[in-house]
């Protein structure tokens, strides 16, 4: 048996080659991805995702539904097909169908579809135990279904379900089936690792056998991520000549999910050195729209699309990046419409601080950069997340600027809450040396405090305050009732986004700290 491992395989184009190869990507977010536990897209969401995949990302093919599931699925499919037809994209829309005497093919036709992906059994065990049929019976049923669908005017692709087990445990069944299928009007044969049981070495070996035995056929590989090997398995398949790879946005899919589109596209471009036609700059935006629709949160360290994957935390990395990008790889954030950031916290070095100061347009001497770094490390030891918005105040503290540099101060405040009554707040602010006092009631203590501050700014200072966009509260893992509380608030002032954080054992006090930071920021705008 040949082996993927132990070989040095270089897929880069050779000198003199003017073109690279091409891998055809099929995104099945709307079909296989919707099998994620708890995920059900509305018809409007399905149409929106279709537009994002085809118009924005330029995905070559998408699989949008399973035939005969429900009346709602039919209406979604029909709306997608109508839109795709109006935009000349109908041949890129595919639907899953079954060996059911032509019912699936008829369903796809009535929905306006052009392409059906018929599901057949790729292993003898599935054939005998799930269908209760002998191989010859299933062979005959599948061949009739393919011919009938083709005669209805549909383009036919074929899913070999559980192929990964079939190619290992029932080769005679599989190859006999393929010999019958290879001359039928099937455009693509889709090799499914349905249970996610293969490793890259096996994918390399068995996909290579399929490509070698049937060199004129177009093969796709459909990976599942049960062992967290979906992208690696897709790489192995592409390496031996499989022409299509299946994936989903954010790796959605049942159990551990499918191969994530972001990682597969980057892998094809950088590791296989082949083209997909997909616009990398759109991946991050589309990913987070689908995240919103699905309700499945993207991990912060998810490759390409996670919030933190282009953030350097260690100071030594920032130092290396400043010296000819020593800690950068080919996954440049700009490729994906993002930018590299340098986190501020207990691991920060002076290089990280410098990068953030430069971005803010602040220049400091070496002595003061060192002092600012020390202060950030102290805050990091208290588990506070230090942001760029905090930096000007840390700098001001280090430089011992005059008190008036912090133009807004809280002189005093009082909060009250009683059963059956609205909470109230009284606050005294000092703004540029002048004190102002107001009180207000609200739906909560923080709401009352904000309304009192708003009164001061509107009626006495005649200034507008930003709009509160988002408010989140978190505590450290395994925190008790006396744990520190982190309040994160996002504000928007005429399109300028401000993010502030406060840290305290009391949630309201932390929120007040975050609000005070915001007030000082807008004074500097």
Coordinates of C-alpha atoms in Angstrom, one line a residue:
X1 CA 0.0 0.0 0.0
X2 CA 1.3 3.4 -0.9
X3 CA 1.2 6.1 1.7
X4 CA 0.7 9.8 2.0
X5 CA 2.9 9.9 5.0
X6 CA 6.6 9.4 4.5
X7 CA 6.6 11.3 1.2
X8 CA 7.6 14.8 0.5
X9 CA 4.9 16.0 -1.8
X10 CA 5.3 19.4 -3.3
X11 CA 2.2 20.7 -5.2
X12 CA 3.6 24.0 -6.3
X13 CA 3.5 24.7 -10.0
X14 CA 6.8 23.9 -11.7
X15 CA 8.9 26.5 -13.3
X16 CA 7.4 27.5 -16.7
X17 CA 3.9 26.4 -15.8
X18 CA 1.6 29.3 -16.7
X19 CA -1.6 28.1 -15.1
X20 CA -2.6 26.3 -11.9
X21 CA -5.1 23.6 -11.6
X22 CA -8.7 24.1 -10.4
X23 CA -10.7 22.5 -7.6
X24 CA -14.5 22.8 -7.8
X25 CA -16.0 23.6 -4.4
X26 CA -19.6 22.6 -3.5
X27 CA -21.0 24.4 -0.5
X28 CA -23.8 22.4 1.2
X29 CA -24.6 24.8 4.1
X30 CA -28.3 24.9 3.1
X31 CA -28.6 21.1 3.0
X32 CA -26.0 19.2 5.1
X33 CA -25.2 22.3 7.2
X34 CA -28.9 22.6 8.2
X35 CA -28.6 19.2 9.7
X36 CA -26.7 20.8 12.6
X37 CA -28.6 20.2 15.8
X38 CA -30.9 23.2 16.5
X39 CA -30.4 24.9 13.1
X40 CA -33.3 25.6 10.8
X41 CA -33.1 28.4 8.3
X42 CA -36.2 30.3 7.3
X43 CA -37.0 30.6 3.6
X44 CA -35.8 34.3 3.6
X45 CA -32.6 33.2 5.3
X46 CA -32.0 30.4 2.8
X47 CA -32.5 32.8 -0.1
X48 CA -30.1 35.4 1.5
X49 CA -27.5 32.7 2.0
X50 CA -27.9 31.6 -1.6
X51 CA -27.2 35.1 -2.8
X52 CA -24.2 35.4 -0.5
X53 CA -22.7 32.1 -1.7
X54 CA -23.2 32.7 -5.4
X55 CA -23.0 36.5 -5.8
X56 CA -20.5 37.4 -3.1
X57 CA -18.3 34.4 -2.6
X58 CA -18.7 33.1 -6.2
X59 CA -19.0 29.5 -5.0
X60 CA -19.2 27.3 -8.1
X61 CA -21.9 25.0 -6.8
X62 CA -24.3 25.0 -3.8
X63 CA -26.5 22.2 -2.5
X64 CA -29.7 23.8 -1.1
X65 CA -32.1 21.2 0.2
X66 CA -33.3 17.6 0.4
X67 CA -36.2 16.6 -1.8
X68 CA -39.6 15.7 -0.3
X69 CA -38.8 16.9 3.2
X70 CA -41.7 19.4 3.7
X71 CA -43.9 21.9 2.0
X72 CA -41.7 24.7 3.5
X73 CA -38.6 23.1 2.0
X74 CA -40.3 23.0 -1.4
X75 CA -41.2 26.7 -1.3
X76 CA -37.7 27.6 -0.2
X77 CA -36.3 25.5 -3.1
X78 CA -38.7 27.1 -5.6
X79 CA -37.8 30.6 -4.5
X80 CA -34.0 29.8 -4.8
X81 CA -34.4 28.3 -8.2
X82 CA -36.5 31.2 -9.4
X83 CA -33.9 33.7 -8.3
X84 CA -31.0 31.6 -9.7
X85 CA -32.8 31.3 -13.0
X86 CA -33.3 35.0 -13.3
X87 CA -29.6 35.6 -12.7
X88 CA -28.3 32.8 -15.0
X89 CA -27.1 30.7 -12.1
X90 CA -29.6 27.8 -12.0
X91 CA -27.0 25.1 -13.1
X92 CA -25.0 25.9 -10.0
X93 CA -27.9 25.0 -7.7
X94 CA -28.2 21.3 -6.7
X95 CA -30.7 19.3 -4.6
X96 CA -30.4 16.0 -2.9
X97 CA -32.7 13.2 -4.1
X98 CA -33.3 9.6 -3.4
X99 CA -33.9 6.3 -5.1
X100 CA -37.7 6.5 -4.8
X101 CA -39.2 5.6 -8.1
X102 CA -38.8 9.1 -9.6
X103 CA -40.6 11.0 -6.8
X104 CA -37.5 13.0 -5.9
X105 CA -36.7 13.9 -9.5
X106 CA -40.3 15.1 -10.0
X107 CA -40.0 17.2 -6.8
X108 CA -36.9 18.8 -8.1
X109 CA -38.4 19.5 -11.5
X110 CA -41.5 21.1 -9.9
X111 CA -39.3 23.3 -7.8
X112 CA -37.6 24.5 -10.9
X113 CA -34.3 22.8 -10.3
X114 CA -31.8 21.6 -12.9
X115 CA -29.4 19.4 -11.0
X116 CA -30.2 16.4 -8.7
X117 CA -27.7 14.7 -6.4
X118 CA -29.0 11.2 -6.1
X119 CA -28.1 9.3 -3.0
X120 CA -27.1 5.6 -3.4
X121 CA -25.5 3.2 -1.1
X122 CA -21.7 3.1 -1.3
X123 CA -21.3 0.2 1.1
X124 CA -22.9 -3.3 1.1
X125 CA -23.7 -3.0 4.7
X126 CA -25.9 0.0 4.1
X127 CA -27.5 -1.6 1.1
X128 CA -28.5 -4.8 2.9
X129 CA -29.2 -3.5 6.4
X130 CA -30.8 -0.1 5.7
X131 CA -32.6 -0.8 2.5
X132 CA -33.1 -4.5 3.1
X133 CA -32.1 -5.3 -0.5
X134 CA -29.6 -7.4 -2.3
X135 CA -26.8 -5.5 -4.1
X136 CA -28.3 -6.5 -7.5
X137 CA -31.6 -5.0 -6.6
X138 CA -30.1 -1.8 -5.5
X139 CA -27.9 -1.6 -8.6
X140 CA -31.0 -2.0 -10.8
X141 CA -33.0 0.6 -8.9
X142 CA -30.2 3.1 -9.0
X143 CA -29.6 2.7 -12.7
X144 CA -33.3 3.1 -13.5
X145 CA -33.5 6.2 -11.3
X146 CA -30.4 7.8 -13.1
X147 CA -31.8 7.2 -16.5
X148 CA -35.3 8.4 -15.6
X149 CA -34.0 11.6 -14.0
X150 CA -31.8 12.3 -17.0
X151 CA -34.8 11.8 -19.3
X152 CA -36.7 14.4 -17.2
X153 CA -34.0 16.9 -18.3
X154 CA -32.1 16.9 -15.0
X155 CA -28.3 16.8 -14.7
X156 CA -27.4 13.9 -12.4
X157 CA -24.7 13.7 -9.8
X158 CA -24.4 10.6 -7.6
X159 CA -23.6 10.5 -3.8
X160 CA -22.0 7.2 -2.8
X161 CA -23.2 7.2 0.8
X162 CA -20.8 5.5 3.3
X163 CA -18.3 5.1 0.5
X164 CA -15.5 5.4 3.1
X165 CA -16.6 2.1 4.7
X166 CA -17.6 0.5 1.4
X167 CA -14.2 1.0 -0.2
X168 CA -12.5 -0.7 2.8
X169 CA -14.9 -3.5 3.7
X170 CA -17.0 -4.3 0.5
X171 CA -14.7 -3.5 -2.4
X172 CA -16.4 -6.1 -4.7
X173 CA -19.8 -4.5 -4.0
X174 CA -18.4 -1.0 -4.7
X175 CA -16.4 -1.7 -7.8
X176 CA -19.2 -3.8 -9.4
X177 CA -21.6 -0.9 -8.7
X178 CA -19.1 1.6 -10.3
X179 CA -18.7 -0.6 -13.4
X180 CA -22.4 -0.4 -13.9
X181 CA -22.6 3.3 -13.2
X182 CA -19.6 4.6 -15.1
X183 CA -21.3 4.6 -18.6
X184 CA -24.6 6.2 -17.4
X185 CA -25.3 9.9 -17.7
X186 CA -23.8 10.9 -14.3
X187 CA -21.7 14.1 -14.2
X188 CA -20.1 13.7 -10.8
X189 CA -19.5 10.8 -8.4
X190 CA -19.4 12.1 -4.9
X191 CA -17.3 10.0 -2.5
X192 CA -18.8 10.5 1.0
X193 CA -17.0 9.9 4.3
X194 CA -20.5 9.8 5.8
X195 CA -19.4 8.9 9.3
X196 CA -16.1 10.8 9.3
X197 CA -14.0 7.7 9.9
X198 CA -11.1 8.2 7.5
X199 CA -7.7 9.7 8.0
X200 CA -5.6 11.5 5.4
X201 CA -3.6 8.4 4.7
X202 CA -6.7 6.4 3.9
X203 CA -8.3 9.2 1.9
X204 CA -5.1 9.5 -0.2
X205 CA -4.9 5.7 -0.8
X206 CA -8.6 5.0 -1.6
X207 CA -9.3 8.2 -3.6
X208 CA -6.2 7.4 -5.6
X209 CA -7.6 4.0 -6.4
X210 CA -10.9 5.5 -7.6
X211 CA -9.2 8.0 -9.8
X212 CA -6.8 5.4 -11.2
X213 CA -9.5 2.8 -11.9
X214 CA -11.9 5.3 -13.4
X215 CA -9.7 8.1 -14.9
X216 CA -12.4 9.6 -17.1
X217 CA -14.9 10.2 -14.2
X218 CA -15.3 13.4 -12.2
X219 CA -15.0 12.6 -8.4
X220 CA -15.9 14.8 -5.5
X221 CA -15.0 14.2 -1.9
X222 CA -17.4 14.8 0.9
X223 CA -15.7 15.0 4.4
X224 CA -17.1 14.9 7.9
X225 CA -15.2 16.2 10.9
X226 CA -15.7 13.6 13.6
X227 CA -12.0 13.2 14.2
X228 CA -11.2 16.9 13.3
X229 CA -9.6 15.7 10.1
X230 CA -12.1 17.0 7.5
X231 CA -9.8 19.7 6.0
X232 CA -6.8 17.4 6.1
X233 CA -8.8 14.7 4.4
X234 CA -10.0 17.2 1.8
X235 CA -6.3 18.0 1.2
X236 CA -5.4 14.3 0.7
X237 CA -8.3 13.9 -1.8
X238 CA -7.3 17.0 -3.8
X239 CA -3.7 15.7 -3.9
X240 CA -4.6 12.6 -5.9
X241 CA -6.8 14.2 -8.5
X242 CA -10.3 14.4 -6.9
X243 CA -11.8 17.4 -8.7
X244 CA -14.4 18.6 -6.3
X245 CA -14.5 19.2 -2.5
X246 CA -17.6 19.7 -0.3
X247 CA -17.8 22.0 2.6
X248 CA -20.1 24.3 4.6
X249 CA -19.9 27.8 6.0
X250 CA -18.4 27.6 9.6
X251 CA -18.2 23.8 9.3
X252 CA -21.9 23.4 10.0
X253 CA -23.2 19.9 9.8
X254 CA -24.5 17.1 12.0
X255 CA -22.4 15.7 14.8
X256 CA -19.0 17.4 14.5
X257 CA -19.9 19.1 11.3
X258 CA -18.4 19.2 7.8
X259 CA -15.2 20.6 6.4
X260 CA -15.4 24.4 6.9
X261 CA -15.3 26.5 3.7
X262 CA -12.8 29.0 5.0
X263 CA -10.2 26.4 5.8
X264 CA -10.8 24.4 2.7
X265 CA -10.4 27.4 0.4
X266 CA -7.3 28.6 2.1
X267 CA -5.9 25.0 2.0
X268 CA -6.6 24.6 -1.7
X269 CA -5.0 28.0 -2.6
X270 CA -1.9 27.7 -0.3
X271 CA -1.3 23.9 0.0
X272 CA -2.6 22.4 -3.2
X273 CA -1.7 25.6 -5.1
X274 CA -4.9 25.4 -7.1
X275 CA -7.7 27.9 -7.8
X276 CA -11.3 27.8 -6.6
X277 CA -12.7 31.0 -8.0
X278 CA -13.9 31.9 -4.6
X279 CA -13.4 35.5 -3.3
X280 CA -11.4 35.2 -0.1
X281 CA -12.2 38.8 1.0
X282 CA -15.9 37.9 1.3
X283 CA -15.4 34.8 3.5
X284 CA -15.4 36.6 6.9
X285 CA -18.5 38.7 6.2
X286 CA -20.5 35.7 4.9
X287 CA -19.3 33.6 7.8
X288 CA -20.7 35.9 10.4
X289 CA -24.0 36.5 8.6
X290 CA -24.5 32.7 8.6
X291 CA -23.4 32.7 12.3
X292 CA -26.2 35.1 13.0
X293 CA -28.8 33.1 11.0
X294 CA -27.8 29.8 12.5
X295 CA -27.2 30.8 16.1
X296 CA -24.1 28.7 16.1
X297 CA -21.3 30.8 17.5
X298 CA -17.9 30.8 15.7
X299 CA -15.1 29.9 18.1
X300 CA -12.7 32.8 18.6
X301 CA -9.8 30.7 17.5
X302 CA -11.5 29.2 14.4
X303 CA -9.0 29.4 11.5
X304 CA -9.5 32.3 9.1
X305 CA -12.9 33.5 10.6
X306 CA -12.4 33.5 14.4
X307 CA -12.2 36.9 16.1
X308 CA -8.7 36.2 17.6
X309 CA -6.9 34.3 14.8
X310 CA -5.1 37.4 13.5
X311 CA -4.3 38.7 17.0
X312 CA -0.8 38.4 18.3
X313 CA -0.7 38.1 22.1
X314 CA 2.9 37.4 22.9
X315 CA 5.2 40.4 22.9
X316 CA 8.0 38.5 21.2
X317 CA 5.7 37.9 18.2
X318 CA 5.0 41.5 17.8
X319 CA 8.7 42.2 18.0
X320 CA 9.3 39.6 15.3
X321 CA 6.6 41.1 13.0
X322 CA 8.3 44.5 13.3
X323 CA 11.5 42.8 12.0
X324 CA 10.4 41.7 8.5
X325 CA 7.2 39.8 9.5
X326 CA 9.1 37.0 11.3
X327 CA 5.9 35.6 12.8
X328 CA 3.6 36.0 9.8
X329 CA 2.6 33.2 7.4
X330 CA 0.8 33.1 4.1
X331 CA -2.6 33.6 5.8
X332 CA -2.3 37.3 5.6
X333 CA -5.4 38.9 7.3
X334 CA -5.8 41.3 4.4
X335 CA -6.6 38.4 2.1
X336 CA -9.8 37.9 4.1
X337 CA -10.7 41.5 4.5
X338 CA -9.2 41.7 8.0
X339 CA -6.2 43.2 9.8
X340 CA -3.6 42.0 12.2
X341 CA -3.9 43.1 15.8
X342 CA -1.7 43.0 18.8
X343 CA -3.4 42.1 22.1
X344 CA -2.7 44.1 25.2
X345 CA -2.4 42.1 28.5
X346 CA -0.1 40.4 30.8
X347 CA 1.9 38.8 27.9
X348 CA 2.3 42.1 26.1
X349 CA 5.8 43.2 25.3
X350 CA 6.9 46.7 24.3
X351 CA 6.6 45.8 20.6
X352 CA 2.8 45.0 21.0
X353 CA 2.3 48.3 22.8
X354 CA 4.2 50.2 20.1
X355 CA 2.1 48.7 17.4
X356 CA -1.1 49.8 19.1
X357 CA 0.3 53.3 19.9
X358 CA 1.3 53.8 16.2
X359 CA -2.2 52.8 15.2
X360 CA -3.6 55.5 17.5
X361 CA -1.1 58.0 16.3
X362 CA 0.7 58.3 19.7
X363 CA 4.4 58.7 19.8
X364 CA 6.3 58.0 23.0
X365 CA 9.9 57.8 24.0
X366 CA 11.4 54.4 25.0
X367 CA 11.2 55.1 28.7
X368 CA 7.5 55.9 28.6
X369 CA 6.7 52.9 26.3
X370 CA 8.4 50.7 29.0
X371 CA 6.2 52.3 31.7
X372 CA 3.0 51.9 29.7
X373 CA 3.9 48.3 29.1
X374 CA 4.4 47.7 32.8
X375 CA 1.0 49.2 33.6
X376 CA -0.7 47.1 31.0
X377 CA 0.9 44.0 32.4
X378 CA -0.4 44.9 35.9
X379 CA -3.9 45.3 34.5
X380 CA -3.5 42.0 32.7
X381 CA -2.6 40.3 36.0
X382 CA -6.0 41.4 37.3
X383 CA -7.6 39.7 34.3
X384 CA -8.7 43.0 32.8
X385 CA -8.7 43.0 29.0
X386 CA -6.9 46.2 27.9
X387 CA -8.1 47.7 24.6
X388 CA -6.8 50.4 22.3
X389 CA -9.4 52.7 23.7
X390 CA -7.8 52.3 27.2
X391 CA -4.4 53.2 26.0
X392 CA -4.7 57.0 26.0
X393 CA -5.7 56.9 29.7
X394 CA -2.9 54.6 30.6
X395 CA -0.5 56.9 28.7
X396 CA -2.0 59.9 30.5
X397 CA -1.5 58.1 33.9
X398 CA 2.1 57.2 33.1
X399 CA 3.0 60.7 31.8
X400 CA 1.3 62.3 34.9
X401 CA -0.6 64.7 32.8
X402 CA -2.6 67.4 34.5
X403 CA -5.9 66.4 35.9
X404 CA -7.8 68.4 33.3
X405 CA -6.5 66.0 30.7
X406 CA -9.3 63.7 32.0
X407 CA -12.0 66.2 31.1
X408 CA -14.8 64.2 32.7
X409 CA -14.8 62.9 36.2
X410 CA -17.5 61.4 38.4
X411 CA -17.6 63.4 41.6
X412 CA -20.3 61.4 43.3
X413 CA -23.3 59.3 42.6
X414 CA -26.1 57.4 44.4
X415 CA -28.2 54.6 43.2
X416 CA -31.4 53.3 44.8
X417 CA -33.7 50.4 44.1
X418 CA -37.0 49.6 45.9
X419 CA -39.6 46.9 45.5
X420 CA -42.5 48.2 43.4
X421 CA -40.7 51.4 42.4
X422 CA -38.5 52.4 39.5
X423 CA -34.8 52.5 40.3
X424 CA -33.3 56.0 40.6
X425 CA -29.9 57.5 40.1
X426 CA -28.4 60.8 41.1
X427 CA -25.0 61.7 39.7
X428 CA -22.6 64.7 39.9
X429 CA -20.1 65.0 37.0
X430 CA -17.2 67.4 36.6
X431 CA -16.7 68.4 33.0
X432 CA -13.7 70.6 32.3
X433 CA -13.7 71.9 35.9
X434 CA -17.4 72.6 36.2
X435 CA -19.7 70.4 38.2
X436 CA -23.2 69.3 37.0
X437 CA -25.8 67.3 38.9
X438 CA -28.9 65.5 37.8
X439 CA -31.1 62.6 38.8
X440 CA -33.5 60.3 36.9
X441 CA -35.4 57.1 37.1
X442 CA -35.2 54.2 34.7
X443 CA -36.0 50.6 34.0
X444 CA -32.8 49.6 35.9
X445 CA -30.1 51.2 37.9
X446 CA -27.7 51.6 34.9
X447 CA -30.6 52.9 32.7
X448 CA -31.4 55.5 35.4
X449 CA -27.8 56.5 35.6
X450 CA -27.5 56.9 31.8
X451 CA -30.7 59.0 31.7
X452 CA -29.2 61.3 34.4
X453 CA -26.0 61.7 32.5
X454 CA -28.0 62.3 29.3
X455 CA -29.9 65.1 31.1
X456 CA -26.6 66.8 31.9
X457 CA -25.3 66.5 28.4
X458 CA -28.5 67.5 26.6
X459 CA -29.9 70.3 28.8
X460 CA -26.7 71.7 30.3
X461 CA -23.9 71.0 27.9
X462 CA -26.0 70.8 24.7
X463 CA -24.1 67.9 23.4
X464 CA -25.2 64.5 22.0
X465 CA -24.2 61.2 23.5
X466 CA -23.4 58.0 21.5
X467 CA -26.0 55.4 21.1
X468 CA -25.5 52.2 23.1
X469 CA -25.2 49.3 20.6
X470 CA -24.2 46.3 22.7
X471 CA -23.8 45.5 26.4
X472 CA -22.3 42.2 27.7
X473 CA -21.3 41.0 31.1
X474 CA -18.9 38.2 31.8
X475 CA -17.1 36.7 34.8
X476 CA -14.0 34.5 35.0
X477 CA -14.5 30.8 34.6
X478 CA -15.6 29.1 37.9
X479 CA -16.3 32.5 39.4
X480 CA -18.2 32.8 42.7
X481 CA -20.6 35.5 43.8
X482 CA -17.7 37.8 44.7
X483 CA -16.0 37.3 41.3
X484 CA -14.8 40.2 39.2
X485 CA -17.4 41.3 36.6
X486 CA -16.3 42.5 33.2
X487 CA -18.8 44.9 31.5
X488 CA -18.3 45.4 27.8
X489 CA -20.2 48.2 26.1
X490 CA -20.2 49.2 22.4
X491 CA -21.3 52.7 21.5
X492 CA -21.9 54.4 18.2
X493 CA -21.5 58.1 17.6
X494 CA -22.2 59.1 13.9
X495 CA -20.7 55.9 12.7
X496 CA -17.7 56.0 15.0
X497 CA -17.6 52.8 17.0
X498 CA -16.3 53.0 20.6
X499 CA -15.8 50.0 22.8
X500 CA -15.2 50.4 26.5
X501 CA -14.9 48.0 29.4
X502 CA -15.2 48.3 33.1
X503 CA -14.0 45.8 35.8
X504 CA -15.3 45.6 39.3
X505 CA -16.9 43.2 41.7
X506 CA -20.2 45.0 41.1
X507 CA -21.8 44.9 37.7
X508 CA -23.3 48.4 37.9
X509 CA -20.0 49.9 39.1
X510 CA -18.2 48.2 36.2
X511 CA -20.8 49.6 33.8
X512 CA -20.3 53.1 35.2
X513 CA -16.5 52.8 34.7
X514 CA -17.1 51.8 31.1
X515 CA -19.5 54.8 30.6
X516 CA -16.9 57.2 32.1
X517 CA -14.3 55.9 29.7
X518 CA -16.8 56.6 26.8
X519 CA -17.4 60.2 28.0
X520 CA -13.7 61.0 28.1
X521 CA -13.3 59.4 24.6
X522 CA -16.0 61.6 23.0
X523 CA -14.5 64.7 24.6
X524 CA -11.4 64.0 22.6
X525 CA -13.2 63.5 19.3

